[in-house]
mmCIF file of N, CA, C and O in Angstrom:
data_model
loop_
_atom_site.group_PDB
_atom_site.id
_atom_site.type_symbol
_atom_site.label_atom_id
_atom_site.label_comp_id
_atom_site.label_asym_id
_atom_site.label_seq_id
_atom_site.Cartn_x
_atom_site.Cartn_y
_atom_site.Cartn_z
ATOM 1 N N UNK A 15 9.517 24.681 -9.029
ATOM 2 C CA UNK A 15 10.537 24.120 -9.228
ATOM 3 C C UNK A 15 10.749 23.501 -10.789
ATOM 4 O O UNK A 15 10.473 24.679 -11.991
ATOM 5 N N UNK A 16 11.796 23.891 -11.067
ATOM 6 C CA UNK A 16 12.603 23.843 -12.962
ATOM 7 C C UNK A 16 12.033 22.620 -14.197
ATOM 8 O O UNK A 16 12.020 21.628 -13.174
ATOM 9 N N UNK A 17 11.459 23.504 -14.634
ATOM 10 C CA UNK A 17 10.678 22.285 -15.598
ATOM 11 C C UNK A 17 12.150 22.171 -16.427
ATOM 12 O O UNK A 17 13.583 22.358 -17.002
ATOM 13 N N UNK A 18 11.293 20.592 -16.510
ATOM 14 C CA UNK A 18 12.680 19.458 -17.345
ATOM 15 C C UNK A 18 12.088 19.715 -18.809
ATOM 16 O O UNK A 18 13.314 19.150 -19.928
ATOM 17 N N UNK A 19 11.340 20.585 -19.524
ATOM 18 C CA UNK A 19 11.254 20.110 -20.848
ATOM 19 C C UNK A 19 9.678 18.667 -21.810
ATOM 20 O O UNK A 19 10.003 18.762 -22.883
ATOM 21 N N UNK A 20 9.893 17.913 -20.892
ATOM 22 C CA UNK A 20 9.079 16.944 -20.607
ATOM 23 C C UNK A 20 8.148 16.777 -21.761
ATOM 24 O O UNK A 20 7.350 15.955 -22.437
ATOM 25 N N UNK A 21 7.178 17.786 -21.222
ATOM 26 C CA UNK A 21 5.732 18.222 -21.970
ATOM 27 C C UNK A 21 5.919 18.422 -23.351
ATOM 28 O O UNK A 21 4.219 18.059 -23.861
ATOM 29 N N UNK A 22 7.378 19.109 -24.319
ATOM 30 C CA UNK A 22 7.286 18.876 -25.353
ATOM 31 C C UNK A 22 7.233 17.638 -25.970
ATOM 32 O O UNK A 22 7.559 17.363 -27.158
ATOM 33 N N UNK A 23 7.489 16.107 -24.941
ATOM 34 C CA UNK A 23 7.341 14.766 -25.828
ATOM 35 C C UNK A 23 6.093 14.854 -26.290
ATOM 36 O O UNK A 23 5.310 14.878 -25.253
ATOM 37 N N UNK A 24 6.293 13.453 -26.715
ATOM 38 C CA UNK A 24 4.187 12.464 -27.011
ATOM 39 C C UNK A 24 3.744 12.431 -26.474
ATOM 40 O O UNK A 24 5.038 11.908 -24.795
ATOM 41 N N UNK A 25 2.898 11.753 -25.637
ATOM 42 C CA UNK A 25 2.376 10.642 -24.375
ATOM 43 C C UNK A 25 3.103 9.363 -24.866
ATOM 44 O O UNK A 25 3.810 9.174 -23.712
ATOM 45 N N UNK A 26 3.394 9.083 -26.295
ATOM 46 C CA UNK A 26 4.805 7.162 -26.126
ATOM 47 C C UNK A 26 5.496 8.138 -25.157
ATOM 48 O O UNK A 26 5.909 6.834 -24.904
ATOM 49 N N UNK A 27 6.044 8.598 -25.302
ATOM 50 C CA UNK A 27 7.534 9.392 -25.193
ATOM 51 C C UNK A 27 7.409 9.620 -23.677
ATOM 52 O O UNK A 27 8.381 8.662 -23.427
ATOM 53 N N UNK A 28 6.325 10.011 -23.390
ATOM 54 C CA UNK A 28 6.028 10.594 -22.280
ATOM 55 C C UNK A 28 5.919 9.075 -20.914
ATOM 56 O O UNK A 28 6.902 8.685 -20.162
ATOM 57 N N UNK A 29 5.081 8.300 -21.829
ATOM 58 C CA UNK A 29 4.616 6.896 -20.853
ATOM 59 C C UNK A 29 6.112 6.000 -21.122
ATOM 60 O O UNK A 29 5.903 5.327 -20.366
ATOM 61 N N UNK A 30 6.741 6.320 -22.555
ATOM 62 C CA UNK A 30 7.807 5.440 -22.135
ATOM 63 C C UNK A 30 8.756 5.480 -21.389
ATOM 64 O O UNK A 30 9.828 5.044 -19.568
ATOM 65 N N UNK A 31 9.433 7.155 -20.750
ATOM 66 C CA UNK A 31 10.241 7.847 -20.154
ATOM 67 C C UNK A 31 9.956 7.479 -18.434
ATOM 68 O O UNK A 31 10.065 6.811 -17.630
ATOM 69 N N UNK A 32 8.360 7.980 -18.191
ATOM 70 C CA UNK A 32 8.230 7.332 -16.944
ATOM 71 C C UNK A 32 8.099 5.894 -16.629
ATOM 72 O O UNK A 32 8.189 5.196 -15.066
ATOM 73 N N UNK A 33 8.339 4.491 -17.150
ATOM 74 C CA UNK A 33 8.076 3.181 -17.006
ATOM 75 C C UNK A 33 9.843 3.073 -17.576
ATOM 76 O O UNK A 33 10.057 2.084 -16.421
ATOM 77 N N UNK A 34 10.378 3.249 -18.013
ATOM 78 C CA UNK A 34 11.557 3.988 -17.496
ATOM 79 C C UNK A 34 12.397 4.317 -16.259
ATOM 80 O O UNK A 34 13.119 3.615 -15.589
ATOM 81 N N UNK A 35 11.876 5.216 -15.663
ATOM 82 C CA UNK A 35 12.307 6.271 -14.004
ATOM 83 C C UNK A 35 11.735 4.966 -13.157
ATOM 84 O O UNK A 35 12.694 4.418 -12.231
ATOM 85 N N UNK A 36 10.430 4.741 -13.962
ATOM 86 C CA UNK A 36 9.885 3.630 -12.107
ATOM 87 C C UNK A 36 10.656 1.807 -12.369
ATOM 88 O O UNK A 36 10.969 1.814 -11.553
ATOM 89 N N UNK A 37 11.103 1.548 -13.335
ATOM 90 C CA UNK A 37 11.930 0.773 -13.543
ATOM 91 C C UNK A 37 13.310 0.964 -12.599
ATOM 92 O O UNK A 37 13.518 0.006 -12.252
ATOM 93 N N UNK A 38 13.594 1.525 -12.861
ATOM 94 C CA UNK A 38 14.915 2.645 -12.099
ATOM 95 C C UNK A 38 14.632 2.198 -10.513
ATOM 96 O O UNK A 38 15.526 2.188 -9.809
ATOM 97 N N UNK A 39 13.739 2.707 -10.267
ATOM 98 C CA UNK A 39 13.405 3.235 -8.826
ATOM 99 C C UNK A 39 12.878 1.390 -8.669
ATOM 100 O O UNK A 39 13.561 1.199 -7.368
ATOM 101 N N UNK A 40 12.148 0.553 -8.935
ATOM 102 C CA UNK A 40 12.359 -0.425 -8.396
ATOM 103 C C UNK A 40 13.259 -0.920 -8.423
ATOM 104 O O UNK A 40 13.247 -1.187 -7.327
ATOM 105 N N UNK A 41 14.562 -1.264 -9.253
ATOM 106 C CA UNK A 41 15.317 -1.512 -8.992
ATOM 107 C C UNK A 41 15.804 -1.530 -7.703
ATOM 108 O O UNK A 41 16.355 -1.962 -7.141
ATOM 109 N N UNK A 42 16.313 0.582 -7.863
ATOM 110 C CA UNK A 42 17.354 0.662 -6.365
ATOM 111 C C UNK A 42 16.085 -0.203 -5.789
ATOM 112 O O UNK A 42 16.845 0.012 -4.453
ATOM 113 N N UNK A 43 14.831 0.442 -5.347
ATOM 114 C CA UNK A 43 14.464 -0.307 -4.150
ATOM 115 C C UNK A 43 14.755 -1.137 -3.973
ATOM 116 O O UNK A 43 14.223 -1.853 -3.052
ATOM 117 N N UNK A 44 14.552 -2.428 -4.694
ATOM 118 C CA UNK A 44 14.009 -3.769 -3.911
ATOM 119 C C UNK A 44 15.981 -4.183 -3.695
ATOM 120 O O UNK A 44 15.812 -4.302 -2.943
ATOM 121 N N UNK A 45 17.136 -3.347 -4.647
ATOM 122 C CA UNK A 45 18.603 -3.484 -3.813
ATOM 123 C C UNK A 45 18.587 -3.052 -2.066
ATOM 124 O O UNK A 45 19.176 -3.541 -0.962
ATOM 125 N N UNK A 46 17.616 -2.374 -2.390
ATOM 126 C CA UNK A 46 17.573 -2.015 0.018
ATOM 127 C C UNK A 46 17.032 -2.002 0.734
ATOM 128 O O UNK A 46 16.934 -1.500 1.501
ATOM 129 N N UNK A 47 15.626 -3.080 0.204
ATOM 130 C CA UNK A 47 14.566 -3.186 1.040
ATOM 131 C C UNK A 47 15.010 -4.714 1.376
ATOM 132 O O UNK A 47 15.005 -5.467 1.267
ATOM 133 N N UNK A 48 15.327 -5.316 2.985
ATOM 134 C CA UNK A 48 14.803 -6.062 3.305
ATOM 135 C C UNK A 48 13.241 -6.713 3.999
ATOM 136 O O UNK A 48 13.594 -5.963 4.594
ATOM 137 N N UNK A 49 12.917 -7.925 3.365
ATOM 138 C CA UNK A 49 11.690 -8.497 3.920
ATOM 139 C C UNK A 49 11.984 -8.769 5.130
ATOM 140 O O UNK A 49 13.207 -9.781 5.051
ATOM 141 N N UNK A 50 11.214 -9.440 6.319
ATOM 142 C CA UNK A 50 11.516 -10.007 7.207
ATOM 143 C C UNK A 50 10.781 -11.699 7.369
ATOM 144 O O UNK A 50 10.436 -11.602 6.137
ATOM 145 N N UNK A 51 11.151 -12.375 8.082
ATOM 146 C CA UNK A 51 10.906 -13.775 6.852
ATOM 147 C C UNK A 51 9.325 -13.993 7.005
ATOM 148 O O UNK A 51 8.413 -15.161 6.804
ATOM 149 N N UNK A 52 8.559 -12.941 7.769
ATOM 150 C CA UNK A 52 7.150 -13.373 8.132
ATOM 151 C C UNK A 52 6.902 -12.387 7.059
ATOM 152 O O UNK A 52 5.355 -13.260 6.567
ATOM 153 N N UNK A 53 6.879 -11.396 6.818
ATOM 154 C CA UNK A 53 6.972 -10.795 5.473
ATOM 155 C C UNK A 53 7.187 -11.504 3.751
ATOM 156 O O UNK A 53 5.821 -11.254 3.026
ATOM 157 N N UNK A 54 7.950 -12.063 3.659
ATOM 158 C CA UNK A 54 8.545 -13.268 2.891
ATOM 159 C C UNK A 54 7.693 -14.392 3.215
ATOM 160 O O UNK A 54 6.760 -14.829 1.800
ATOM 161 N N UNK A 55 7.093 -14.962 3.928
ATOM 162 C CA UNK A 55 6.451 -15.854 4.558
ATOM 163 C C UNK A 55 4.679 -15.663 3.702
ATOM 164 O O UNK A 55 3.737 -16.037 2.900
ATOM 165 N N UNK A 56 4.469 -14.185 4.004
ATOM 166 C CA UNK A 56 3.149 -13.924 3.618
ATOM 167 C C UNK A 56 3.074 -13.629 2.343
ATOM 168 O O UNK A 56 2.046 -14.084 1.561
ATOM 169 N N UNK A 57 3.927 -12.933 1.479
ATOM 170 C CA UNK A 57 4.101 -12.998 0.594
ATOM 171 C C UNK A 57 4.438 -13.880 -0.908
ATOM 172 O O UNK A 57 3.070 -14.030 -1.187
ATOM 173 N N UNK A 58 4.592 -15.139 0.237
ATOM 174 C CA UNK A 58 4.835 -16.231 -0.533
ATOM 175 C C UNK A 58 3.035 -16.836 -0.687
ATOM 176 O O UNK A 58 2.992 -17.582 -1.408
ATOM 177 N N UNK A 59 2.857 -16.398 0.430
ATOM 178 C CA UNK A 59 0.627 -17.310 0.754
ATOM 179 C C UNK A 59 0.281 -16.881 -0.498
ATOM 180 O O UNK A 59 -0.604 -17.089 -0.722
ATOM 181 N N UNK A 60 0.084 -15.362 -1.029
ATOM 182 C CA UNK A 60 -0.608 -14.245 -1.502
ATOM 183 C C UNK A 60 0.133 -14.929 -2.873
ATOM 184 O O UNK A 60 -0.817 -14.475 -3.261
ATOM 185 N N UNK A 61 1.120 -15.057 -3.005
ATOM 186 C CA UNK A 61 1.508 -15.219 -3.606
ATOM 187 C C UNK A 61 0.340 -16.512 -4.651
ATOM 188 O O UNK A 61 0.544 -17.325 -5.903
ATOM 189 N N UNK A 62 0.419 -17.512 -4.174
ATOM 190 C CA UNK A 62 -0.243 -18.900 -3.967
ATOM 191 C C UNK A 62 -1.513 -19.118 -4.042
ATOM 192 O O UNK A 62 -1.825 -19.990 -5.065
ATOM 193 N N UNK A 63 -2.151 -18.361 -3.390
ATOM 194 C CA UNK A 63 -3.584 -17.886 -3.886
ATOM 195 C C UNK A 63 -3.930 -17.799 -4.216
ATOM 196 O O UNK A 63 -4.803 -17.968 -5.355
ATOM 197 N N UNK A 64 -2.885 -16.007 -5.440
ATOM 198 C CA UNK A 64 -3.283 -15.416 -6.768
ATOM 199 C C UNK A 64 -2.765 -16.739 -7.871
ATOM 200 O O UNK A 64 -4.048 -17.110 -8.885
ATOM 201 N N UNK A 65 -1.748 -18.004 -7.567
ATOM 202 C CA UNK A 65 -2.122 -18.478 -8.878
ATOM 203 C C UNK A 65 -2.658 -19.684 -8.190
ATOM 204 O O UNK A 65 -3.018 -20.018 -9.569
ATOM 205 N N UNK A 66 -3.321 -19.982 -7.552
ATOM 206 C CA UNK A 66 -4.217 -21.064 -7.096
ATOM 207 C C UNK A 66 -5.942 -20.730 -7.931
ATOM 208 O O UNK A 66 -6.208 -21.346 -8.749
ATOM 209 N N UNK A 67 -6.207 -18.981 -7.642
ATOM 210 C CA UNK A 67 -7.107 -18.720 -8.142
ATOM 211 C C UNK A 67 -7.262 -17.400 -9.179
ATOM 212 O O UNK A 67 -7.485 -16.334 -8.499
ATOM 213 N N UNK A 68 -6.691 -17.391 -10.131
ATOM 214 C CA UNK A 68 -5.848 -16.243 -10.765
ATOM 215 C C UNK A 68 -7.330 -15.236 -11.515
ATOM 216 O O UNK A 68 -6.754 -13.842 -11.235
ATOM 217 N N UNK A 69 -7.707 -15.907 -11.831
ATOM 218 C CA UNK A 69 -9.478 -15.315 -11.278
ATOM 219 C C UNK A 69 -10.256 -14.805 -10.259
ATOM 220 O O UNK A 69 -11.810 -13.820 -10.951
ATOM 221 N N UNK A 70 -9.836 -14.654 -9.569
ATOM 222 C CA UNK A 70 -10.533 -14.443 -8.035
ATOM 223 C C UNK A 70 -10.187 -13.028 -7.876
ATOM 224 O O UNK A 70 -8.881 -12.725 -7.158
ATOM 225 N N UNK A 71 -10.622 -11.756 -8.526
ATOM 226 C CA UNK A 71 -9.874 -10.043 -9.103
ATOM 227 C C UNK A 71 -11.201 -9.488 -8.757
ATOM 228 O O UNK A 71 -11.747 -9.706 -9.087
ATOM 229 N N UNK A 72 -10.733 -8.338 -8.837
ATOM 230 C CA UNK A 72 -12.048 -7.498 -8.499
ATOM 231 C C UNK A 72 -11.596 -6.203 -9.514
ATOM 232 O O UNK A 72 -10.300 -6.218 -9.635
ATOM 233 N N UNK A 73 -12.276 -5.772 -10.255
ATOM 234 C CA UNK A 73 -12.241 -4.366 -11.276
ATOM 235 C C UNK A 73 -11.607 -3.160 -10.300
ATOM 236 O O UNK A 73 -12.785 -3.313 -9.075
ATOM 237 N N UNK A 74 -11.164 -2.381 -11.358
ATOM 238 C CA UNK A 74 -11.239 -1.015 -10.421
ATOM 239 C C UNK A 74 -12.677 -0.442 -10.079
ATOM 240 O O UNK A 74 -13.352 0.209 -8.972
ATOM 241 N N UNK A 75 -13.571 -0.419 -11.064
ATOM 242 C CA UNK A 75 -15.287 -0.608 -11.042
ATOM 243 C C UNK A 75 -15.250 -1.000 -9.500
ATOM 244 O O UNK A 75 -16.050 0.262 -8.830
ATOM 245 N N UNK A 76 -15.522 -2.095 -9.001
ATOM 246 C CA UNK A 76 -15.971 -3.107 -7.861
ATOM 247 C C UNK A 76 -14.752 -2.341 -7.056
ATOM 248 O O UNK A 76 -15.519 -1.664 -5.871
ATOM 249 N N UNK A 77 -13.754 -1.796 -7.042
ATOM 250 C CA UNK A 77 -13.068 -1.568 -5.088
ATOM 251 C C UNK A 77 -13.770 -0.212 -5.278
ATOM 252 O O UNK A 77 -13.821 0.315 -4.346
ATOM 253 N N UNK A 78 -13.578 0.474 -6.412
ATOM 254 C CA UNK A 78 -14.651 1.622 -5.876
ATOM 255 C C UNK A 78 -16.179 2.136 -5.205
ATOM 256 O O UNK A 78 -16.015 2.954 -4.871
ATOM 257 N N UNK A 79 -16.750 1.088 -5.838
ATOM 258 C CA UNK A 79 -17.814 0.930 -5.790
ATOM 259 C C UNK A 79 -18.044 0.289 -3.968
ATOM 260 O O UNK A 79 -18.906 0.956 -2.980
ATOM 261 N N UNK A 80 -16.864 -0.430 -3.905
ATOM 262 C CA UNK A 80 -16.822 -0.845 -2.012
ATOM 263 C C UNK A 80 -16.873 0.154 -1.237
ATOM 264 O O UNK A 80 -16.587 0.376 0.407
ATOM 265 N N UNK A 81 -16.254 1.671 -1.656
ATOM 266 C CA UNK A 81 -15.592 2.614 -0.992
ATOM 267 C C UNK A 81 -16.470 3.258 0.132
ATOM 268 O O UNK A 81 -17.258 3.946 -1.545
ATOM 269 N N UNK A 82 -16.359 4.411 1.139
ATOM 270 C CA UNK A 82 -17.166 4.877 1.182
ATOM 271 C C UNK A 82 -17.239 6.408 0.419
ATOM 272 O O UNK A 82 -16.400 6.621 -0.048
ATOM 273 N N UNK A 83 -18.646 7.010 0.754
ATOM 274 C CA UNK A 83 -18.504 7.801 0.114
ATOM 275 C C UNK A 83 -17.379 9.492 0.876
ATOM 276 O O UNK A 83 -18.199 8.450 2.120
ATOM 277 N N UNK A 84 -17.082 9.924 0.522
ATOM 278 C CA UNK A 84 -16.677 11.391 0.377
ATOM 279 C C UNK A 84 -17.488 12.060 1.655
ATOM 280 O O UNK A 84 -18.464 11.763 0.689
ATOM 281 N N UNK A 85 -16.981 12.165 2.639
ATOM 282 C CA UNK A 85 -17.563 13.304 3.696
ATOM 283 C C UNK A 85 -17.316 14.654 3.141
ATOM 284 O O UNK A 85 -16.500 14.338 2.636
ATOM 285 N N UNK A 86 -18.479 15.631 3.613
ATOM 286 C CA UNK A 86 -17.739 16.834 3.577
ATOM 287 C C UNK A 86 -18.425 17.410 1.644
ATOM 288 O O UNK A 86 -18.373 18.856 1.153
ATOM 289 N N UNK A 87 -20.112 17.229 1.590
ATOM 290 C CA UNK A 87 -20.836 17.832 0.206
ATOM 291 C C UNK A 87 -20.016 16.991 -1.101
ATOM 292 O O UNK A 87 -20.245 18.404 -1.847
ATOM 293 N N UNK A 88 -19.437 16.189 -1.570
ATOM 294 C CA UNK A 88 -18.311 16.093 -2.939
ATOM 295 C C UNK A 88 -19.689 15.820 -3.786
ATOM 296 O O UNK A 88 -20.452 14.897 -3.367
#
């Protein structure tokens, strides 16, 4: 793979670049993704549930603790 030279940028510059790339992908994907009526309805339900109780969330640590431990001696 050809190097683009971004490793010469500072951390803040690389993070800004990541954000810009993500935004461009997000905009492109949003224009090309078609949701079914059922998918759209499910998303609306989930947004309404979140709006009704925005404090009903888990921290990353809580999610990680709920996951099964990897097998294979790690």
